[in-house]
PDB file of C-alpha atoms in Angstrom:
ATOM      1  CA  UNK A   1      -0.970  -6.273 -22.572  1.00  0.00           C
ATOM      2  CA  UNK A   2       0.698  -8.875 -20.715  1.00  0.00           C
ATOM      3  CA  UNK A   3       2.822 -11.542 -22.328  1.00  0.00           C
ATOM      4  CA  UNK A   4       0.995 -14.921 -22.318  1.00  0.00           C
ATOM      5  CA  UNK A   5       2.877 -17.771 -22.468  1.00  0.00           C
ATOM      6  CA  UNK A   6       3.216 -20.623 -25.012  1.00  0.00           C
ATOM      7  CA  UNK A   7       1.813 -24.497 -23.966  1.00  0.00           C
ATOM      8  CA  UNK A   8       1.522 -25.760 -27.524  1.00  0.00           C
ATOM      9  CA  UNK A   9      -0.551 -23.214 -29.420  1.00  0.00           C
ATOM     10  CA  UNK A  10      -0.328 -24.619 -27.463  1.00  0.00           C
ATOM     11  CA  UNK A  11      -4.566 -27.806 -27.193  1.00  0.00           C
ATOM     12  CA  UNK A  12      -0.462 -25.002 -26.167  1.00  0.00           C
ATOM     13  CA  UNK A  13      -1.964 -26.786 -27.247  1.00  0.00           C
ATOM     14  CA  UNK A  14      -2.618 -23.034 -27.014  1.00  0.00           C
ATOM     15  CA  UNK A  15      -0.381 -20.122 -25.084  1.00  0.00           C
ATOM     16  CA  UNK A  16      -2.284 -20.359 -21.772  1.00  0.00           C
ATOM     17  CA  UNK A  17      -1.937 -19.431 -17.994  1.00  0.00           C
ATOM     18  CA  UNK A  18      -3.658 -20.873 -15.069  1.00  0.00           C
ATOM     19  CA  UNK A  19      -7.014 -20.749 -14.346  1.00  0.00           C
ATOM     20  CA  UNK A  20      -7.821 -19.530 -18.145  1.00  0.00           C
ATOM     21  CA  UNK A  21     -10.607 -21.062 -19.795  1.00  0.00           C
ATOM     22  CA  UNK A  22     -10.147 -22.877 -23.345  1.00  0.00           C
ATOM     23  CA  UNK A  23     -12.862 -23.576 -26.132  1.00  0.00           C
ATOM     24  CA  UNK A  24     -11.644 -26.905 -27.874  1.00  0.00           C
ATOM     25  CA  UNK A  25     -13.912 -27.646 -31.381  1.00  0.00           C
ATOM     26  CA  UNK A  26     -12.702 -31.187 -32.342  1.00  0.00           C
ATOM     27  CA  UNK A  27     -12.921 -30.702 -36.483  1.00  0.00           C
ATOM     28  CA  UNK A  28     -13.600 -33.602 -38.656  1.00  0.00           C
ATOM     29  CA  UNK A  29     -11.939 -32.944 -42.206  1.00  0.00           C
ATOM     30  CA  UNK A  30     -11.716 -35.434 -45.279  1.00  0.00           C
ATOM     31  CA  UNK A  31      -8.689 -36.221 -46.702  1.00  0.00           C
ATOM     32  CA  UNK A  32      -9.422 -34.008 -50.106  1.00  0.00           C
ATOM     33  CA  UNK A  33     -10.394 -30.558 -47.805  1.00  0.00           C
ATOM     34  CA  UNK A  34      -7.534 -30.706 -45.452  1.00  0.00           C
ATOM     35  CA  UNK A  35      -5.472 -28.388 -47.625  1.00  0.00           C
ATOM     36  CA  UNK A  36      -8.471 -26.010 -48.141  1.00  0.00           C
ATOM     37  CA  UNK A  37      -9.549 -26.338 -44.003  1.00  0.00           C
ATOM     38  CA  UNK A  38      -5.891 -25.076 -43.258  1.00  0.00           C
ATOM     39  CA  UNK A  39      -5.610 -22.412 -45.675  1.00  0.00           C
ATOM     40  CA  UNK A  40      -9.055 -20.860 -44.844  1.00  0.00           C
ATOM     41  CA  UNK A  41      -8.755 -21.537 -41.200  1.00  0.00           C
ATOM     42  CA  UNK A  42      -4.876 -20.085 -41.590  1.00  0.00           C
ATOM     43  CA  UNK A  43      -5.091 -17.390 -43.800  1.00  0.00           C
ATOM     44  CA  UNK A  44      -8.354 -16.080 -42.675  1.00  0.00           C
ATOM     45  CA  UNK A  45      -9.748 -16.953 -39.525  1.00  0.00           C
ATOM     46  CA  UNK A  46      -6.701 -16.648 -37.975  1.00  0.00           C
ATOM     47  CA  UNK A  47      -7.152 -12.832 -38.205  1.00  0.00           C
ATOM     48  CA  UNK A  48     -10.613 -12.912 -36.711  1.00  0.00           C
ATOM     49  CA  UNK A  49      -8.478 -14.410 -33.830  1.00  0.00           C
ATOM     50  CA  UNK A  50      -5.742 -12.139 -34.189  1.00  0.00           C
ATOM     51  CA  UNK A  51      -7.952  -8.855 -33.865  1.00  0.00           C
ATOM     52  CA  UNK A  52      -9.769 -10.418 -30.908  1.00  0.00           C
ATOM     53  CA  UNK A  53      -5.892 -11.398 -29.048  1.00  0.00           C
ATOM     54  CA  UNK A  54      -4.903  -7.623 -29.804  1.00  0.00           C
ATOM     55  CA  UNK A  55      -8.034  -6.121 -28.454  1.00  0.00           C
ATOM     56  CA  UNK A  56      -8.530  -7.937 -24.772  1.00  0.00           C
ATOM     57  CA  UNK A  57     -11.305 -10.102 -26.030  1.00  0.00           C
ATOM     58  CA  UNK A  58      -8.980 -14.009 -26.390  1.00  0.00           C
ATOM     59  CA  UNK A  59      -5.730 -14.865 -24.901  1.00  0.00           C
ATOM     60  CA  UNK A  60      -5.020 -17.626 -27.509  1.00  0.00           C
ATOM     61  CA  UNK A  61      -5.769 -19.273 -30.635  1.00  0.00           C
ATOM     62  CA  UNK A  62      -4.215 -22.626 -32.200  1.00  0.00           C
ATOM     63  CA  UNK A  63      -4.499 -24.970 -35.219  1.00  0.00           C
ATOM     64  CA  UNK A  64      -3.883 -28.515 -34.644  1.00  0.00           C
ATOM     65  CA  UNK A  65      -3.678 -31.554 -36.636  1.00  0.00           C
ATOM     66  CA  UNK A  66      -3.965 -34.919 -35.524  1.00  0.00           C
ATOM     67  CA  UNK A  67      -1.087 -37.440 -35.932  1.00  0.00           C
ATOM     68  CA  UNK A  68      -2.216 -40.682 -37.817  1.00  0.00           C
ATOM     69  CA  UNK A  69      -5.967 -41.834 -37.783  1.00  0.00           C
ATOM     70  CA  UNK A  70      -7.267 -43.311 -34.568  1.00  0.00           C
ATOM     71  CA  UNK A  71     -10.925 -44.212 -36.178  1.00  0.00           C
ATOM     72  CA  UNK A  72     -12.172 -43.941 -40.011  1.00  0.00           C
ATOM     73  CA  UNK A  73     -14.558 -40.970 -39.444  1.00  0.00           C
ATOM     74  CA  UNK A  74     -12.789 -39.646 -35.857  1.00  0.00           C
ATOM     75  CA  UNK A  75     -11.820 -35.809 -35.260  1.00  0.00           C
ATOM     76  CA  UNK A  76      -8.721 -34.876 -37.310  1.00  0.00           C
ATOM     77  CA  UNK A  77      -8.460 -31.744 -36.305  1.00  0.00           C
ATOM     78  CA  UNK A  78      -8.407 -29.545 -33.092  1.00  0.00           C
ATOM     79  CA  UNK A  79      -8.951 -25.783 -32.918  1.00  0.00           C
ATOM     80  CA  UNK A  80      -8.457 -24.129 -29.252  1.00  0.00           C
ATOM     81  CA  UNK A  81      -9.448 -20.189 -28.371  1.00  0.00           C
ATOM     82  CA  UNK A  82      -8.199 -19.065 -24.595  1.00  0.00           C
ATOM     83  CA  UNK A  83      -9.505 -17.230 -22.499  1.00  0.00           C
ATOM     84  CA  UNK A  84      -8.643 -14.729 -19.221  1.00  0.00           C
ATOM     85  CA  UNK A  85     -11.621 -16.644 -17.687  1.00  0.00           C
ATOM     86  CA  UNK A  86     -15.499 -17.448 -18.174  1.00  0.00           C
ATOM     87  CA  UNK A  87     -16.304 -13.545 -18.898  1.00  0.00           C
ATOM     88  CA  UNK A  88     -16.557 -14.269 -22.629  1.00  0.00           C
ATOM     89  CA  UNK A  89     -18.137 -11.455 -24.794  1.00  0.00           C
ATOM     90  CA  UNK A  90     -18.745 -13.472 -27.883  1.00  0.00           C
ATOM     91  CA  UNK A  91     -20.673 -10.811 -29.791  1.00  0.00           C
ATOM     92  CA  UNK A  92     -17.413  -8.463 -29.471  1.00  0.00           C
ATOM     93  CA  UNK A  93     -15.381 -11.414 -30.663  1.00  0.00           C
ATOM     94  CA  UNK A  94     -17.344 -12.113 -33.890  1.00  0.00           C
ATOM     95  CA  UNK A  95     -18.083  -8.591 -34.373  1.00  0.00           C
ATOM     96  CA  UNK A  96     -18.301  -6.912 -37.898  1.00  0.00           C
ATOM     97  CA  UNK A  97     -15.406  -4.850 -37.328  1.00  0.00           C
ATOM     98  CA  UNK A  98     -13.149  -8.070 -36.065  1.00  0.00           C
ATOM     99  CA  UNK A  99     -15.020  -9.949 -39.066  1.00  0.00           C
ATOM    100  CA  UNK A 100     -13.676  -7.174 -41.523  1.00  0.00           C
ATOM    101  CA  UNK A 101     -10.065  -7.959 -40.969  1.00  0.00           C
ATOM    102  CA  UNK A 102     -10.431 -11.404 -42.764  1.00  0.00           C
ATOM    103  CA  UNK A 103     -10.200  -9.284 -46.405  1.00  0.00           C
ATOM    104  CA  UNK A 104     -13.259 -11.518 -47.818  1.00  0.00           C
ATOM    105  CA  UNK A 105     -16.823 -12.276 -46.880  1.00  0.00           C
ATOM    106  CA  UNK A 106     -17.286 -14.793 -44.286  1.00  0.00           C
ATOM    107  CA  UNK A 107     -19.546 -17.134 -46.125  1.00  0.00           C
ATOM    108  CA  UNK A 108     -16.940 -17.330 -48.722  1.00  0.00           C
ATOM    109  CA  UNK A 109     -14.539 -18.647 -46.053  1.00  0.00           C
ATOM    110  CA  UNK A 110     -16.776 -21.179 -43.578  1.00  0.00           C
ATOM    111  CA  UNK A 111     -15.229 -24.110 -43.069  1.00  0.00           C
ATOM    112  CA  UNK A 112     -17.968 -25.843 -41.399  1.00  0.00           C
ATOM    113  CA  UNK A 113     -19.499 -27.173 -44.643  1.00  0.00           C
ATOM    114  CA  UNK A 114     -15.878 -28.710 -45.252  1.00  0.00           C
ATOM    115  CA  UNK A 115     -14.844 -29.757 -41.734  1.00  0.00           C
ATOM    116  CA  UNK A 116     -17.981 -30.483 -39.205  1.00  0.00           C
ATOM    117  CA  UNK A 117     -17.602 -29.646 -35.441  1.00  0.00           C
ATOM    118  CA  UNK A 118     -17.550 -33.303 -34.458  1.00  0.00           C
ATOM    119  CA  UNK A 119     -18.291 -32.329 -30.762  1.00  0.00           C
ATOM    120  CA  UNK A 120     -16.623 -28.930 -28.542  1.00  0.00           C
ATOM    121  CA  UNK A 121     -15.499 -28.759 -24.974  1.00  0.00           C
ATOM    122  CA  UNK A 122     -15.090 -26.096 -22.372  1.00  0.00           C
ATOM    123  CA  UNK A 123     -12.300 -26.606 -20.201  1.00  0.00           C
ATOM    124  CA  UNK A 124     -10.246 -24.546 -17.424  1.00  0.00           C
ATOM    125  CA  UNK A 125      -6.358 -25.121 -17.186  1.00  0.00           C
ATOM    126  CA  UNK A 126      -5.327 -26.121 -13.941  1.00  0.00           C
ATOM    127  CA  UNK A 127      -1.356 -26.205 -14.161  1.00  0.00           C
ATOM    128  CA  UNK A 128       0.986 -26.131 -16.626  1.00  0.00           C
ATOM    129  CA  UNK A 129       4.438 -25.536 -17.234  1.00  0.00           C
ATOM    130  CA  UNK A 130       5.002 -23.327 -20.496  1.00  0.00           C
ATOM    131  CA  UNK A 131       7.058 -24.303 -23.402  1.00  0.00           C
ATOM    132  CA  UNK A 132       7.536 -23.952 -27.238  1.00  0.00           C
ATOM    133  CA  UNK A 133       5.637 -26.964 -28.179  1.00  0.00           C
ATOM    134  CA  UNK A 134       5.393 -28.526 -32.081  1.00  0.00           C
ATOM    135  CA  UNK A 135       3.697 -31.331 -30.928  1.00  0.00           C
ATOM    136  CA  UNK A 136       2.175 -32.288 -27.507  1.00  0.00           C
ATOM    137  CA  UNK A 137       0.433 -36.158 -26.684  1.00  0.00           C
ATOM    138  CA  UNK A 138      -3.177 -35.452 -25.336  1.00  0.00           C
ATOM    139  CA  UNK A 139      -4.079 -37.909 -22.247  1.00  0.00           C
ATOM    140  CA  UNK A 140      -7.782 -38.000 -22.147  1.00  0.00           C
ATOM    141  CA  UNK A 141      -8.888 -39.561 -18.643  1.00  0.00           C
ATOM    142  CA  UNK A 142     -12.299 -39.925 -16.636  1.00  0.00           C
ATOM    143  CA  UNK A 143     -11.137 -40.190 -13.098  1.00  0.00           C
ATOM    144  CA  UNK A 144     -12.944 -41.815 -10.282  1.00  0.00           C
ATOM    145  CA  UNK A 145     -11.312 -38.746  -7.939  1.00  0.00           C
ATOM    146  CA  UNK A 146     -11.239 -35.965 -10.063  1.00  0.00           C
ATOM    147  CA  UNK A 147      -9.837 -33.938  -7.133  1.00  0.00           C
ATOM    148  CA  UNK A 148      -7.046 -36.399  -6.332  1.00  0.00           C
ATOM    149  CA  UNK A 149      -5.954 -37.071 -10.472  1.00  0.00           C
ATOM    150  CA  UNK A 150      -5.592 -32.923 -10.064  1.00  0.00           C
ATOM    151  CA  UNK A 151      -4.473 -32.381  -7.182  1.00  0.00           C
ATOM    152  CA  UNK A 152      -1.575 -35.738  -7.442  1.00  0.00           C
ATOM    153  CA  UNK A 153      -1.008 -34.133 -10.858  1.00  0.00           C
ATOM    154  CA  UNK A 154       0.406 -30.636  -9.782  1.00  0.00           C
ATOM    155  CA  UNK A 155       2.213 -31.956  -6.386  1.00  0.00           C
ATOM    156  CA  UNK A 156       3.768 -35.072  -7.880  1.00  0.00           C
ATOM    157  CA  UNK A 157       3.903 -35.254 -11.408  1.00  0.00           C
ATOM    158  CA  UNK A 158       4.345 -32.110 -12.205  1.00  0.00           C
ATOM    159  CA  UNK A 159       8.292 -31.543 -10.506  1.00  0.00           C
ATOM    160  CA  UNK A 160       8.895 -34.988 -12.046  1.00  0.00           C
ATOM    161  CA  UNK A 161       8.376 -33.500 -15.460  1.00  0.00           C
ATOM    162  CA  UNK A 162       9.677 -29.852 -14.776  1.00  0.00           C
ATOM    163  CA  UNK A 163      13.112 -32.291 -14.095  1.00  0.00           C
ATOM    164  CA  UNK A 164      12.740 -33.763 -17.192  1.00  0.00           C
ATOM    165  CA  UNK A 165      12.083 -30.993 -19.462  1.00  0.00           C
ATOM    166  CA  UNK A 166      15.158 -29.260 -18.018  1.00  0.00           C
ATOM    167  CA  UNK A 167      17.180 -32.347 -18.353  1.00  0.00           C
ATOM    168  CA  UNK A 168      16.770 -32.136 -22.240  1.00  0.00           C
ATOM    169  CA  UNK A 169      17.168 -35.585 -21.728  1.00  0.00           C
ATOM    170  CA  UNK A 170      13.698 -36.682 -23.374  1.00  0.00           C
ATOM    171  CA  UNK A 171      13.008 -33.841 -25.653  1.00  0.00           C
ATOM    172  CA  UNK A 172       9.897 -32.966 -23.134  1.00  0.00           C
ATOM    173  CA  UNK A 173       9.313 -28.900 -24.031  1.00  0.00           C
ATOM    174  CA  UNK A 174       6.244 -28.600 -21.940  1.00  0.00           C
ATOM    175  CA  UNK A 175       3.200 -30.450 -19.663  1.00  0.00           C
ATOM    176  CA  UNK A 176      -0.370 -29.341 -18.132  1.00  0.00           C
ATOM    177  CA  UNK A 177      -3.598 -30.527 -17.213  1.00  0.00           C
ATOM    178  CA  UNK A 178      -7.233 -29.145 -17.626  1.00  0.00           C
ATOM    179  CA  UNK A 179     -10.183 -30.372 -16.275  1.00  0.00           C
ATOM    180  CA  UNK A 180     -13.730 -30.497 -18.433  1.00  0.00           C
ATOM    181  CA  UNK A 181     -16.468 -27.196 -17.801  1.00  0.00           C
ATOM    182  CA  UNK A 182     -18.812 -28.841 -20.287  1.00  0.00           C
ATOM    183  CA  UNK A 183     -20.487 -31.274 -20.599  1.00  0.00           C
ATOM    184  CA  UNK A 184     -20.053 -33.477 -18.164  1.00  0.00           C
ATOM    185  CA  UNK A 185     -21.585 -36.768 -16.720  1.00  0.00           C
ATOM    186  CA  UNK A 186     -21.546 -40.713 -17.208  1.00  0.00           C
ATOM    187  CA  UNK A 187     -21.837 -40.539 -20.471  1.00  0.00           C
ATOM    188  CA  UNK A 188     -18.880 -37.840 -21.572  1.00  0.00           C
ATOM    189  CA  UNK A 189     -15.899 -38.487 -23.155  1.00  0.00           C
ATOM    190  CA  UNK A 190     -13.517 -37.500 -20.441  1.00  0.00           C
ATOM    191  CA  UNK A 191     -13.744 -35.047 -17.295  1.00  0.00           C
ATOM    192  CA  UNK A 192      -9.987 -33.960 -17.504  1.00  0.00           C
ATOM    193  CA  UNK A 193      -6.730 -34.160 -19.558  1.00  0.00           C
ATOM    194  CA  UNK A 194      -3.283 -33.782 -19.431  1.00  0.00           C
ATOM    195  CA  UNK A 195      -0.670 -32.432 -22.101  1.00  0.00           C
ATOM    196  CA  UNK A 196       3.385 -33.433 -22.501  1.00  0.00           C
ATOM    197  CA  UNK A 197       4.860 -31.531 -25.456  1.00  0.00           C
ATOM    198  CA  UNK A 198       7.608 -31.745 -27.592  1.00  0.00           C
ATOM    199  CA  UNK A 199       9.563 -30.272 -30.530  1.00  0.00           C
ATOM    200  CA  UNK A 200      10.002 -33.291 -32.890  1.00  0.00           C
ATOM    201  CA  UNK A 201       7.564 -36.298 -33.705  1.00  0.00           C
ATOM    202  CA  UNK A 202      10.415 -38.740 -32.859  1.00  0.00           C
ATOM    203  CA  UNK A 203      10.727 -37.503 -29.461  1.00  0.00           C
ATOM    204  CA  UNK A 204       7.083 -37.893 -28.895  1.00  0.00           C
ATOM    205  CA  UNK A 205       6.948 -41.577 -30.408  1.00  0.00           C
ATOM    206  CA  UNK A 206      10.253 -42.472 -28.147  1.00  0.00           C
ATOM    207  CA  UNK A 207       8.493 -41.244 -25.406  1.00  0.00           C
ATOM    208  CA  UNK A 208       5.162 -43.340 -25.598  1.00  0.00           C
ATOM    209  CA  UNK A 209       7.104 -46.607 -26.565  1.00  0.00           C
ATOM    210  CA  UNK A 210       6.839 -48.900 -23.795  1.00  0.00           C
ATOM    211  CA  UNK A 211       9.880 -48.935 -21.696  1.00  0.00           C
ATOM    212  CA  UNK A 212      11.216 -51.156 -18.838  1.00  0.00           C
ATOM    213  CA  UNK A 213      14.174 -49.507 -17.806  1.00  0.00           C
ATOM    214  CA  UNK A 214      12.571 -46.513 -15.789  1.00  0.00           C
ATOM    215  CA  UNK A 215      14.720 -44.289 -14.090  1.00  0.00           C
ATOM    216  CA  UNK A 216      15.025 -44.169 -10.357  1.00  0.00           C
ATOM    217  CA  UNK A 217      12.687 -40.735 -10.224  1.00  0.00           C
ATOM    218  CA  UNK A 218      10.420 -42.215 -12.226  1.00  0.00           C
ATOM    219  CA  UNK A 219      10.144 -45.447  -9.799  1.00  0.00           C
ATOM    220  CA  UNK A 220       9.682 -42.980  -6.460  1.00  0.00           C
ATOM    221  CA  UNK A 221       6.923 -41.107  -8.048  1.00  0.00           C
ATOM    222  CA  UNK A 222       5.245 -44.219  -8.910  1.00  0.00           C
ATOM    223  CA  UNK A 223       5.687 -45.611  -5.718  1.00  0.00           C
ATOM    224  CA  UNK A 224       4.121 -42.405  -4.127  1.00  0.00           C
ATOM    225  CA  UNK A 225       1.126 -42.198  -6.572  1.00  0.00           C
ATOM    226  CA  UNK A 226      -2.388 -43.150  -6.017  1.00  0.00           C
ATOM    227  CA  UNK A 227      -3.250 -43.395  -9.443  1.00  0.00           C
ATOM    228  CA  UNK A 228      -4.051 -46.602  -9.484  1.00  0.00           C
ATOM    229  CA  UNK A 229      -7.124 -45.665  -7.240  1.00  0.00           C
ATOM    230  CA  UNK A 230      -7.707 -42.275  -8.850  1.00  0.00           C
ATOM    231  CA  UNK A 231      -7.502 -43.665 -12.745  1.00  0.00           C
ATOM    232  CA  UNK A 232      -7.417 -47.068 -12.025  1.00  0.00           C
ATOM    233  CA  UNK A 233      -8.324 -47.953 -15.975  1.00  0.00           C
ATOM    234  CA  UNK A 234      -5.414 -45.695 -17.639  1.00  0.00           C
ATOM    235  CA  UNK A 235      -5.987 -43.108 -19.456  1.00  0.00           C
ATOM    236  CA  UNK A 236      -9.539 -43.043 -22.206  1.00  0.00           C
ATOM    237  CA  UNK A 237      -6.657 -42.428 -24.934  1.00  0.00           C
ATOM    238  CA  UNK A 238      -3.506 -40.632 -25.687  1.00  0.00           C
ATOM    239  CA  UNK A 239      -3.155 -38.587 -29.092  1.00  0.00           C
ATOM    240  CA  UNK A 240      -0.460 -36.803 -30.713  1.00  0.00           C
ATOM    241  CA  UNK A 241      -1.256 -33.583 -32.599  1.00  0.00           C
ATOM    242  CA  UNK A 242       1.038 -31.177 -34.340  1.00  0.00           C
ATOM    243  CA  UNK A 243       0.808 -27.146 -34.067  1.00  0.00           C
ATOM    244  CA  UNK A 244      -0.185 -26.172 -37.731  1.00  0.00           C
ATOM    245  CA  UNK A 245      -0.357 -22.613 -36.355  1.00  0.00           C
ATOM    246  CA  UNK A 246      -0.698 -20.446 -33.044  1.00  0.00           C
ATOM    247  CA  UNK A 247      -1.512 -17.105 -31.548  1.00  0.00           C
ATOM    248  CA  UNK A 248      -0.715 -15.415 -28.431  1.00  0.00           C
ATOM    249  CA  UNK A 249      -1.379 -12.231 -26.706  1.00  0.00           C
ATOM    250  CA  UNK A 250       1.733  -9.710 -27.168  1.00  0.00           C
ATOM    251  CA  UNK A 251       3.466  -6.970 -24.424  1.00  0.00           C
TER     252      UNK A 251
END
């Protein structure tokens, strides 16, 4: 099977490749379960995954946890399956044989009682550029020009990055964006997002302190960008998570 590459778990955040297709459950887990969430979801689940990778049926599967608290009550917790594309044979993916390589009975191992599926999105990846990431910042965004935030987001931003990941200068391991399958509308919580990931926490704080001093290929891609039409409100949010674990497809 063809090597997939590593985003984050790449949310890589899962190892993906354009024009894939990611689940995304956002997990809400109290403080007292986390250690029990990770271990089932780890120890366990991750097999279910791992059987469904080795047999065609997933591309990806990753474990995230969310840096800090944004809300009391928000989604702590991310878990992302990949996908080749929208072909998805779920019943061959949660099938008894699959199911068996967990070692215990599924009901002893749900974490759904423990950590709730807050809300779930289907999204396709629309560019990326792969990397080993340990943590990646999130960009949630609603666009007014969904086609322009993509399309300025592969043509512009993305060589500005590339440059900057292989500059090692900012500790920048990988980027991508995705835009939402479901559900969308007025009332959603955002229609696309973007990824920047990174190997250490302190690299990701450095790089969402504000800043002044911008350097010159920074200033000419701002000057060229429309974003200001496309997003003109900023991004909905921007979250760190870190990779508790990940799965990719193997040669």
């Amino acid at each position: 099977m063809k090597k997939i590459l590593v985003l984050v778990a790449a949310l890589a955040f899962g190892s993906t490749v354009i024009g894939q297709v990611a689940y995304v459950q956002f997990r809400t887990v109290e403080e007292g379960k986390q250690a029990e969430f990770v271990e089932k979801e780890t120890m366990y689940w991750s097999k279910v995954a791992k059987k469904a990778i080795d047999n065609g049926l997933m591309t990806g599967w990753s474990l995230w946890r969310k840096v800090g608290i944004t809300e009391r009550g928000a989604p702590n917790y991310v878990i992302m399956n990949t996908y080749a594309n929208t072909e998805i044979d779920q019943t061959a993916i949660w099938s008894a044989e699959n199911l068996e390589s967990m070692g215990v009975s599924p009901a002893m191992v749900q974490t759904q009682g423990i950590a709730p599926t807050a809300f779930d999105y289907w999204l396709q990846i629309e560019d990326m550029i792969p990397g080993q990431n340990k943590f990646v910042v999130v960009n949630y965004a609603m666009p007014e020009n969904l086609g322009g935030f993509i399309s300025e987001n592969k043509t512009l931003w993305k060589p500005l990055h590339q440059k900057t990941i292989n500059s090692g200068t900012a500790g920048m391991t990988g980027w991508g964006i995705m835009s939402v399958i479901h559900p969308k509308g007025n009332n959603a919580r955002f229609s696309a997002m973007t990824w920047d990931g990174f190997s250490k926490i302190s690299d990701v704080m450095n790089y969402m302190r504000y800043q002044d001093n911008l350097n010159e290929d920074w200033q000419n891609v701002l000057a060229k960008s429309k974003m200001n039409e496309y997003l003109p409100d900023g991004f909905n949010y921007s979250i760190a998570y870190e990779l508790v674990m990940g799965l990719q497809a193997e040669e």
